[in-house]
Coordinates of C-alpha atoms in Angstrom, one line a residue:
X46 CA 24.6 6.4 30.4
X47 CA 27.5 8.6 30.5
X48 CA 31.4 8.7 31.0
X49 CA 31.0 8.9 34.8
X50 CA 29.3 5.2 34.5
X51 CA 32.1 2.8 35.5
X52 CA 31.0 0.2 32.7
X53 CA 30.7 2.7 29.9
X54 CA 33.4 1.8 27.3
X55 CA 32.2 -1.9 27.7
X56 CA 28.6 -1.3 27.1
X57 CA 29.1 0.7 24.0
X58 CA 31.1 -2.0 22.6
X59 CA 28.1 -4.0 23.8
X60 CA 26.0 -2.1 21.7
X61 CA 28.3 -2.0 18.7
X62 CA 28.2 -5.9 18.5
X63 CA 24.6 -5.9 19.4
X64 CA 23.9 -3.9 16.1
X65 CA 26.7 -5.9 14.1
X66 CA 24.4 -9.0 15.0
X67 CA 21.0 -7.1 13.8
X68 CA 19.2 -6.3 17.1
X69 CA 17.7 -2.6 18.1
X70 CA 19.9 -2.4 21.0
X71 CA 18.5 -0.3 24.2
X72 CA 20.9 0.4 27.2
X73 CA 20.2 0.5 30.7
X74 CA 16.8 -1.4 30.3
X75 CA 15.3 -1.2 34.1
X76 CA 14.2 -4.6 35.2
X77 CA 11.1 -3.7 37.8
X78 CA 8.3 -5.7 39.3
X79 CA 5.0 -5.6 37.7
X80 CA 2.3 -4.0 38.7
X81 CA 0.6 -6.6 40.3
X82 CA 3.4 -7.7 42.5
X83 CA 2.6 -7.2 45.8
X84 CA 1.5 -3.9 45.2
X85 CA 4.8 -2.4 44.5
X86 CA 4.8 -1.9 40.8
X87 CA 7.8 0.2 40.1
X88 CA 10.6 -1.5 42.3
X89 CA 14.2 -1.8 40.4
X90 CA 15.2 -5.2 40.4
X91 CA 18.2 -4.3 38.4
X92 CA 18.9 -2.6 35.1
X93 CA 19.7 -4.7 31.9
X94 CA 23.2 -3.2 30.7
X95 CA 22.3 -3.9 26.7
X96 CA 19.2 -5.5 26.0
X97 CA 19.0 -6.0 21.9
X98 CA 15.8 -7.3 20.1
X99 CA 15.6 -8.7 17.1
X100 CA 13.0 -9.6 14.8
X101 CA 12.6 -12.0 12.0
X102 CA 10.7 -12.2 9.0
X103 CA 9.2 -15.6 10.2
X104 CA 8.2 -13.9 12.9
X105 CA 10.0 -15.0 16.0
X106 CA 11.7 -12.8 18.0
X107 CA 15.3 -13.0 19.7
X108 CA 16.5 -11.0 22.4
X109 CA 19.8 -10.7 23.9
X110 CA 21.2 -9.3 27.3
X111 CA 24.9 -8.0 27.6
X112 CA 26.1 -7.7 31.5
X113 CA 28.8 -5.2 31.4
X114 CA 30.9 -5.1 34.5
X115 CA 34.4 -3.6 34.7
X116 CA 35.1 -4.5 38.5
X117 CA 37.1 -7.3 39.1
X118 CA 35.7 -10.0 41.4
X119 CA 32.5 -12.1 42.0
X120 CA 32.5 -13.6 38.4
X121 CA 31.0 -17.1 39.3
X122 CA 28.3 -14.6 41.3
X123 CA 27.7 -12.5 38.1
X124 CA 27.6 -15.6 35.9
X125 CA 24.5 -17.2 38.2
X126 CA 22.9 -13.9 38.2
X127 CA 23.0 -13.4 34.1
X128 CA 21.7 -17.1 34.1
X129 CA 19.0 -15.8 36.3
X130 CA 17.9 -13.0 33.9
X131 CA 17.7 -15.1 31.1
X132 CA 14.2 -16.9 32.3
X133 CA 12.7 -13.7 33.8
X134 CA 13.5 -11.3 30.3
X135 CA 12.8 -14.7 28.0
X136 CA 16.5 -14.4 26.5
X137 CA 18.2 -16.4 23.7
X138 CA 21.8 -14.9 24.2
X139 CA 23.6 -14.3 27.0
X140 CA 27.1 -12.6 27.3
X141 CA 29.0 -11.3 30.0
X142 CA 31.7 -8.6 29.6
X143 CA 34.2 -8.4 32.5
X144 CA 37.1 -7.4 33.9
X145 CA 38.7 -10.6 34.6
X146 CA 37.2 -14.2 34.7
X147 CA 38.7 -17.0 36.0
X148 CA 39.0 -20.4 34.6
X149 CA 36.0 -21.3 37.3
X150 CA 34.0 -19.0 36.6
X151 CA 34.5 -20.2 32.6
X152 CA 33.8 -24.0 33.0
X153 CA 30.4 -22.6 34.8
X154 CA 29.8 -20.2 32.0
X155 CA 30.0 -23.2 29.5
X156 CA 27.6 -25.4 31.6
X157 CA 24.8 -22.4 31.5
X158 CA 25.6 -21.3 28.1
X159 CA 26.9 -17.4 29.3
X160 CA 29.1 -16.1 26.7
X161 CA 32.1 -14.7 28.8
X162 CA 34.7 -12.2 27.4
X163 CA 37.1 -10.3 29.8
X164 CA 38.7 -7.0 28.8
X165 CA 41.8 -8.4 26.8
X166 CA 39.1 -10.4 24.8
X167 CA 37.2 -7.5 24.2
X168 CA 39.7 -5.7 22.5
X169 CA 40.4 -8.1 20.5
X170 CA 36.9 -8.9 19.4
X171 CA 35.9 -5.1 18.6
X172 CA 39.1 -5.0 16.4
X173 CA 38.2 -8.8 14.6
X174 CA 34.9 -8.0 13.9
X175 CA 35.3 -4.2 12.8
X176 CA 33.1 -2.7 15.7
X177 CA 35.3 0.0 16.0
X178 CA 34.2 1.9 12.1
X179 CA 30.9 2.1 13.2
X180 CA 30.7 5.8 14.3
X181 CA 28.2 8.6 15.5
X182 CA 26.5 9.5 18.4
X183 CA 24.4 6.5 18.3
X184 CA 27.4 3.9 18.6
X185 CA 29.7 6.6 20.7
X186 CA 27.4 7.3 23.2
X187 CA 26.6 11.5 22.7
X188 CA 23.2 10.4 20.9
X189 CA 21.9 8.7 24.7
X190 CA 24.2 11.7 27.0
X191 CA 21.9 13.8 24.6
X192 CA 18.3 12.4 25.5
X193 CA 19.2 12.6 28.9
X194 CA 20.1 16.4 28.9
X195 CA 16.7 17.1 26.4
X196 CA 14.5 15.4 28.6
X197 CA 15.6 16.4 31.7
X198 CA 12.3 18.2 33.3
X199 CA 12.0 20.1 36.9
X200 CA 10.6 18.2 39.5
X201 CA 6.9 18.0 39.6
X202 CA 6.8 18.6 35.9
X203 CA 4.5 16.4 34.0
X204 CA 6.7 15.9 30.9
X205 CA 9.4 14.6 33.4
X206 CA 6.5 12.0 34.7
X207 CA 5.9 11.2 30.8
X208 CA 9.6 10.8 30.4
X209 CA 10.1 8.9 33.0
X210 CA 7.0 6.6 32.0
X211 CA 8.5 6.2 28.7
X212 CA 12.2 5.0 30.2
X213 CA 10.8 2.8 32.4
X214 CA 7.4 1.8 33.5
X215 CA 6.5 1.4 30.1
X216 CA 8.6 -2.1 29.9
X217 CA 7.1 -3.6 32.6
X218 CA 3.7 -3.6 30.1
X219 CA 3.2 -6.6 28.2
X220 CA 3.5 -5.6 24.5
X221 CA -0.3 -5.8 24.0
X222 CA -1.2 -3.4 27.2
X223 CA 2.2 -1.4 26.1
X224 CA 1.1 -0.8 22.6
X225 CA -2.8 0.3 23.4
X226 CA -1.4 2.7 26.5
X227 CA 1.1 4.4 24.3
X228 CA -2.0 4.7 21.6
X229 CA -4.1 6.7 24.4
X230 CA -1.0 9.3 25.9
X231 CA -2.4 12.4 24.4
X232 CA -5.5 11.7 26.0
X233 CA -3.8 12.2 29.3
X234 CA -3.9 15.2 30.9
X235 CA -4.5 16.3 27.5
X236 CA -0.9 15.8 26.5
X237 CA -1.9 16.3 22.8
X238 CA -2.4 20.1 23.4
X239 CA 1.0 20.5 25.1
X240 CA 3.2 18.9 23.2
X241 CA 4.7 21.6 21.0
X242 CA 6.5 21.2 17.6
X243 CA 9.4 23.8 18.2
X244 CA 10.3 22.7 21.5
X245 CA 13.3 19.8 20.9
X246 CA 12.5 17.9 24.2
X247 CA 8.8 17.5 23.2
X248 CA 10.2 16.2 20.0
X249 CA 12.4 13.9 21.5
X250 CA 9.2 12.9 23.9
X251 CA 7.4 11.8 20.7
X252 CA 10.4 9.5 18.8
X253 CA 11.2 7.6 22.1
X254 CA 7.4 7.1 22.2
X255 CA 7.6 5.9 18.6
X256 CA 10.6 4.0 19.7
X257 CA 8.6 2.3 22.1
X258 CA 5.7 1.8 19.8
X259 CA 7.7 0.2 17.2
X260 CA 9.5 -2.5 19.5
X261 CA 6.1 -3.3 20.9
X262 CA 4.1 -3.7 17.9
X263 CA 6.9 -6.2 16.9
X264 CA 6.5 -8.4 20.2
X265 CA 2.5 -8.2 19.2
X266 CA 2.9 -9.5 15.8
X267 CA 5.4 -12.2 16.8
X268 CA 2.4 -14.0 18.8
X269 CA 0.5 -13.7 15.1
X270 CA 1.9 -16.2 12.3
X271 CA 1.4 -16.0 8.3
X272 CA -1.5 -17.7 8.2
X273 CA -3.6 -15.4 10.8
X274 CA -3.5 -12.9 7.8
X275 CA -6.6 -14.7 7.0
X276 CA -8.4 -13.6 10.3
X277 CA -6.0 -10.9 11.3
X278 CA -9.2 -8.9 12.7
X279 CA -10.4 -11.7 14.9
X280 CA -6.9 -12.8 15.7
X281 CA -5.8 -8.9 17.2
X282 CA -8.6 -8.7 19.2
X283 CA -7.6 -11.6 20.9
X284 CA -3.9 -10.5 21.5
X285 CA -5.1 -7.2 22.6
X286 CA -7.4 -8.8 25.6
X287 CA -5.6 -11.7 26.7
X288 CA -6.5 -14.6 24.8
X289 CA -9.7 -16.3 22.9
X290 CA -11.2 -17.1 26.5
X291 CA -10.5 -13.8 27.9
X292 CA -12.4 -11.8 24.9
X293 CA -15.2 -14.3 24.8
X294 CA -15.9 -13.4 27.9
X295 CA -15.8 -9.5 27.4
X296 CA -18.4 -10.2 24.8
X297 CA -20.0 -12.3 26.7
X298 CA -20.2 -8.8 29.5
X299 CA -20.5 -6.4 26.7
X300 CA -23.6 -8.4 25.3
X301 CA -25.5 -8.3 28.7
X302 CA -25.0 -5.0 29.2
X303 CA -26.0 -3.9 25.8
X304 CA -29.4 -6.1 26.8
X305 CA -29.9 -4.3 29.7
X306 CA -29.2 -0.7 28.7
X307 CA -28.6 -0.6 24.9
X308 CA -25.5 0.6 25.0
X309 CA -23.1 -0.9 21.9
X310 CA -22.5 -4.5 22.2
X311 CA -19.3 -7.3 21.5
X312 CA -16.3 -6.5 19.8
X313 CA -17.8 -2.7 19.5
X314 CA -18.2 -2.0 23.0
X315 CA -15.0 -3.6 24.0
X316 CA -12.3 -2.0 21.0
X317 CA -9.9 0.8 22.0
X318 CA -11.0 3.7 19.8
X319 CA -7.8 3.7 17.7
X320 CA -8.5 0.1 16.6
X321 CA -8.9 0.6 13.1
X322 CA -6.3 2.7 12.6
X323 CA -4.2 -0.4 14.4
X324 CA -5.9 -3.1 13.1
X325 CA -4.5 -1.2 9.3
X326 CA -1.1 -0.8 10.7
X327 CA -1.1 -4.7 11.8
X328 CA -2.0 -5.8 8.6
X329 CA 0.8 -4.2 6.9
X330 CA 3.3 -5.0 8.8
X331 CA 2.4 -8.5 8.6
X332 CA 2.8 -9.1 4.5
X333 CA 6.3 -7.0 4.9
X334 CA 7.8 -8.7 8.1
X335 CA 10.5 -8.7 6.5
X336 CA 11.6 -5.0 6.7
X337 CA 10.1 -4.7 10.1
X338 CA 14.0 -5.2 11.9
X339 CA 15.0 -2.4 10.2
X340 CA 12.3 -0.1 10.4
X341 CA 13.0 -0.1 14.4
X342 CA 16.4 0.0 14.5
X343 CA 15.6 3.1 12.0
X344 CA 13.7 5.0 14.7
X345 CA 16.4 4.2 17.2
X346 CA 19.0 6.2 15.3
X347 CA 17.3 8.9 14.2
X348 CA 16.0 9.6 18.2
X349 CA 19.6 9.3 18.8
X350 CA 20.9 11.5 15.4
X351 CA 18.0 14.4 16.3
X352 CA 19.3 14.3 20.3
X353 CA 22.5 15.2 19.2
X354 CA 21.6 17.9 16.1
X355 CA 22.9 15.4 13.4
X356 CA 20.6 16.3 10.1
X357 CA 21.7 13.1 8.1
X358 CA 21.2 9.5 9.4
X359 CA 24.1 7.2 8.4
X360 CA 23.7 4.2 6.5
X361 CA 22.4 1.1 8.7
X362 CA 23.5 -2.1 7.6
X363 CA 20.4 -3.9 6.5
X364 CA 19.3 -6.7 4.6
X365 CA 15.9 -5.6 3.4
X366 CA 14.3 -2.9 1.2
X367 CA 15.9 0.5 2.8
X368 CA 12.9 2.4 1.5
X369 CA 10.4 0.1 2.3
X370 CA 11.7 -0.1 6.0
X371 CA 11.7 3.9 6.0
X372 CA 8.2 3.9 5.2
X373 CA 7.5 1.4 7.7
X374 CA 8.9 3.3 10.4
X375 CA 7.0 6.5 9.2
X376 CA 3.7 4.7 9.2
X377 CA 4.7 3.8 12.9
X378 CA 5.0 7.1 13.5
X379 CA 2.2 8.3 11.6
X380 CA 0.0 5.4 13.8
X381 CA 1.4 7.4 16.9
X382 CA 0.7 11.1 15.9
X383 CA -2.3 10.4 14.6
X384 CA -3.9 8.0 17.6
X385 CA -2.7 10.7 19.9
X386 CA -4.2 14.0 18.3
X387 CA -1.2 15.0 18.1
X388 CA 0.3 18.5 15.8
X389 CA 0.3 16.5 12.6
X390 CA 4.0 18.7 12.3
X391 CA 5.6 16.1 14.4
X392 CA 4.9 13.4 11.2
X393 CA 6.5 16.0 8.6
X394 CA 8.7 17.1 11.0
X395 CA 10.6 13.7 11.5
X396 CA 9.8 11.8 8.2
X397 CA 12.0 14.8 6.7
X398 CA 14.6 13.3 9.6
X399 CA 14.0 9.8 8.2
X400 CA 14.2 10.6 4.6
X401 CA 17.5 12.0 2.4
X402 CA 17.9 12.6 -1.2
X403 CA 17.6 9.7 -3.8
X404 CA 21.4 10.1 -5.6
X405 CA 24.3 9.3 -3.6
X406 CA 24.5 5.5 -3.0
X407 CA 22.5 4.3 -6.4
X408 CA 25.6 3.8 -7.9
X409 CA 27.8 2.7 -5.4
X410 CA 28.8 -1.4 -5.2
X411 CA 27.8 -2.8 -1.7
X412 CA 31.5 -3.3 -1.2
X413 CA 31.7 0.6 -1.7
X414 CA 28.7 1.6 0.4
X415 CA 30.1 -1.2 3.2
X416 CA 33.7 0.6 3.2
X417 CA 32.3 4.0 3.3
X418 CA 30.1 3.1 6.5
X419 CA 33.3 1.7 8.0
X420 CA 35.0 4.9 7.6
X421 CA 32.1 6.5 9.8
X422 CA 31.4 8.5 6.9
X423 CA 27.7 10.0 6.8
X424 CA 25.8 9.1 3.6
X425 CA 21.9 9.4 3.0
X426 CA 19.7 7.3 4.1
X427 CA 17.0 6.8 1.4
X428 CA 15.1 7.9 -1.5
X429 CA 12.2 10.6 0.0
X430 CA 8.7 9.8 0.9
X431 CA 5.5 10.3 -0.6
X432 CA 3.9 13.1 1.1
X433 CA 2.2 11.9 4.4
X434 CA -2.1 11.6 3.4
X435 CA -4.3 13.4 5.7
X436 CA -7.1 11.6 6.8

C-alpha cells in the first residue's frame, strides 16, 4: 500500500479503528483460490482492503473486513459484494468505507448487516473516536511502504519467492497446514543457511514469518477449548491432521507399515519433527489466552517499527499483562528460529526490539499513559526479558 493507491487515506483510517476495536489489522489481504481448486491455486479473487483478527480469551475468534473504496458509484454493487465476502473469509463485521452512498444502497446495507460510512462520516468518526492521536509508521502507513521497499528481491531471486509465499499463498493455508509449513521453511532450499542476521530484509523475512506464525497458531487454538488442556497432546494431533477420523486412519497406515518393514509406528511415524517443541508452545498459550491478542498485535508493530528504523515500540493499548504478552510473542518467535535452524541472533536480535527499559510508565496513572499515547508520543514498551535459554 502506498500514496499512489487511490483508497489509501480510507484504509489507514480503516486500520486505525480496526486497532481502536482490538484486532491485529493486515492490509491488502489477497483473497485466492485454494490449491485444490481446479488446479489453479494462486488465482486473485480480490484483495481484502483491512482484514483485522481478534482473539479472545475464551477462545473464539472474530474477524473483521473493511472495503475501502473512494470512487463514487456502484454502491448497491459493492454492498452485495462485501456481503459475499463475509461467508467465504467467515467474517463477524462488515464495513464499507465510500465515497458516497445513497439512501438505496443504505436500506440494503441494513437488511445484510454492512456497516456503511461515506467520506463526510468518516471524518467525523476518526475525530469522535480519537483515531487520529494514534501515530507512527504502523498507523501512518511508512511502517508497510517500508516492507515493501526491504523485501523487494530481483526477479528469479529465491527470497523474493519466500516473500511472496509469506504475503500471499501462505493465507490460502488452513491454520493447521499454515502453522506446520512455516515450522519447516528453513528446510527449504536450505533457507536456514541463507538467512543472514545483518542483512535488514532477511530480518524483515523472519518477523512477517513470525507474524504469520502467531495469527495462525491463534486460529489453531481457537478450535481447542479449556478443557482440552486435559488431552492437549491427543487433541493437537488431531487439529494438525484433519480431525479424529483423519488421524485414526494415519495410525491405522503408519501401523501397517511399521508391520511390514519396522519402520516407527502411530503418532511417531506420523508427527512433524518440530512437534514437541509445538506441542510446549500450545500448551502455554492455552493457560494464558488471555494475553495472546496482544502478543500478535505486538509482532505486528514491531515488523512495522524495525521496517521503518524506529528503535522504540509505542505503547499498544492493551488489556492484559504487557510483559506477559511480550514474552508470549518472544516464545513465538523463539518457536520459529528455533524449528527452522535458524542463527539463534535473529531471537536476541528482535526480543531486544520487543523489550525497553523497566522505568518510565510504573508510575504513570492509566489516564497519563492513555494521554501520552494520544499525543503520538513514543514511550517503552515493557520491562526486559529474561535471557532467551538455549536448548
Amino acid at each position: 500500500m502506498s500514496s499512489s493507491d487511490q483508497d489509501h487515506s480510507y484504509k489507514l483510517v480503516g486500520k486505525r479503528m480496526a486497532w481502536a476495536l482490538g484486532y491485529v489489522p493486515l492490509i491488502n489481504v489477497p483473497v485466492t483460490l485454494p490449491a485444490d481448486t481446479n488446479s489453479r491455486a494462486g488465482t486473485d479473487l480480490t484483495d481484502a482492503d483491512v482484514l483485522g483478527f481478534r482473539f479472545s480469551a475464551s477462545g473464539g475468534v472474530s474477524r473483521l473486513l473493511i472495503d475501502c473504496k473512494t470512487a463514487s458509484g456502484r454502491a448497491v454493487d459493492r454492498i452485495l459484494w462485501v456481503r459475499g465476502l463475509q461467508d467465504v473469509l467467515h467474517l463477524e463485521e462488515l464495513y464499507l468505507f465510500k465515497k458516497k452512498i445513497p439512501d438505496s444502497a443504505r436500506w440494503l446495507a441494513h437488511e445484510l448487516k454492512v456497516n456503511c460510512v461515506d467520506e463526510d462520516e468518516l471524518h467525523e468518526l476518526d475525530a469522535r473516536l480519537g483515531l487520529n492521536r494514534l501515530k507512527g509508521p504502523y498507523f501512518d502507513g511508512t511502517g508497510y511502504e517500508n516492507i515493501e521497499a526491504l523485501l523487494t528481491f530481483p526477479k528469479g531471486s529465491e527470497y523474493r519467492a519466500l516473500a511472496q509465499f509469506l504475503r500471499t499463498a501462505i493465507w490460502t493455508l488452513r491454520p493447521a497446514h499454515r502453522v506446520l509449513t512455516l515450522l519447516n521453511l528453513g528446510q527449504q532450499n536450505h533457507l536456514h543457511r541463507k538467512l543472514r542476521l545483518d542483512d535488514r530484509a532477511h530480518m524483515c523475512l523472519v518477523l512477517l514469518a513470525t507474524r504469520a506464525l502467531a495469527i495462525s497458531l491463534g486460529l489453531l487454538i481457537s478450535e481447542l477449548n479449556v478443557v482440552d488442556v486435559l488431552r492437549v497432546e491427543a487433541r493437537l494431533r488431531e487439529e494438525l491432521h484433519g480431525g479424529a477420523e483423519a488421524l485414526a486412519q494415519k495410525v491405522r497406515f503408519a501401523d501397517a507399515i511399521h508391520r511390514l518393514t519396522g519402520e516407527a509406528g502411530s503418532e511417531q511415524a506420523i508427527d512433524h519433527e518440530e512437534f514437541p517443541r509445538l506441542l510446549e508452545e500450545v500448551n502455554r498459550l492455552l493457560v494464558r489466552r488471555y494475553a495472546l491478542n496482544d502478543a500478535i498485535r505486538i509482532t505486528d508493530l514491531a515488523l512495522h517499527y524495525f521496517a521503518a528504523g524506529t528503535g522504540t515500540l509505542p505503547r499498544h493499548l492493551s488489556g492484559s499483562d504487557s510483559n506477559l504478552s511480550t514474552k508470549m510473542a518472544s516464545d513465538i518467535l523463539s518457536l520459529f528460529v528455533k524449528s527452522n535452524s535458524l542463527d539463534i541472533g535473529f531471537s536476541r536480535a528482535i526480543i531486544g526490539l520487543l523489550a525497553t527499559t523497566q522505568e518510565a510508565v510504573s508510575d504513570q496513572s492509566e489516564d497519563q499513559r492513555l494521554e501520552t499515547v494520544g499525543k503520538g508520543e513514543q514511550v517503552p514498551l515493557l520491562a526486559p526479558l529474561p535471557p532467551l535459554e538455549e536448548k
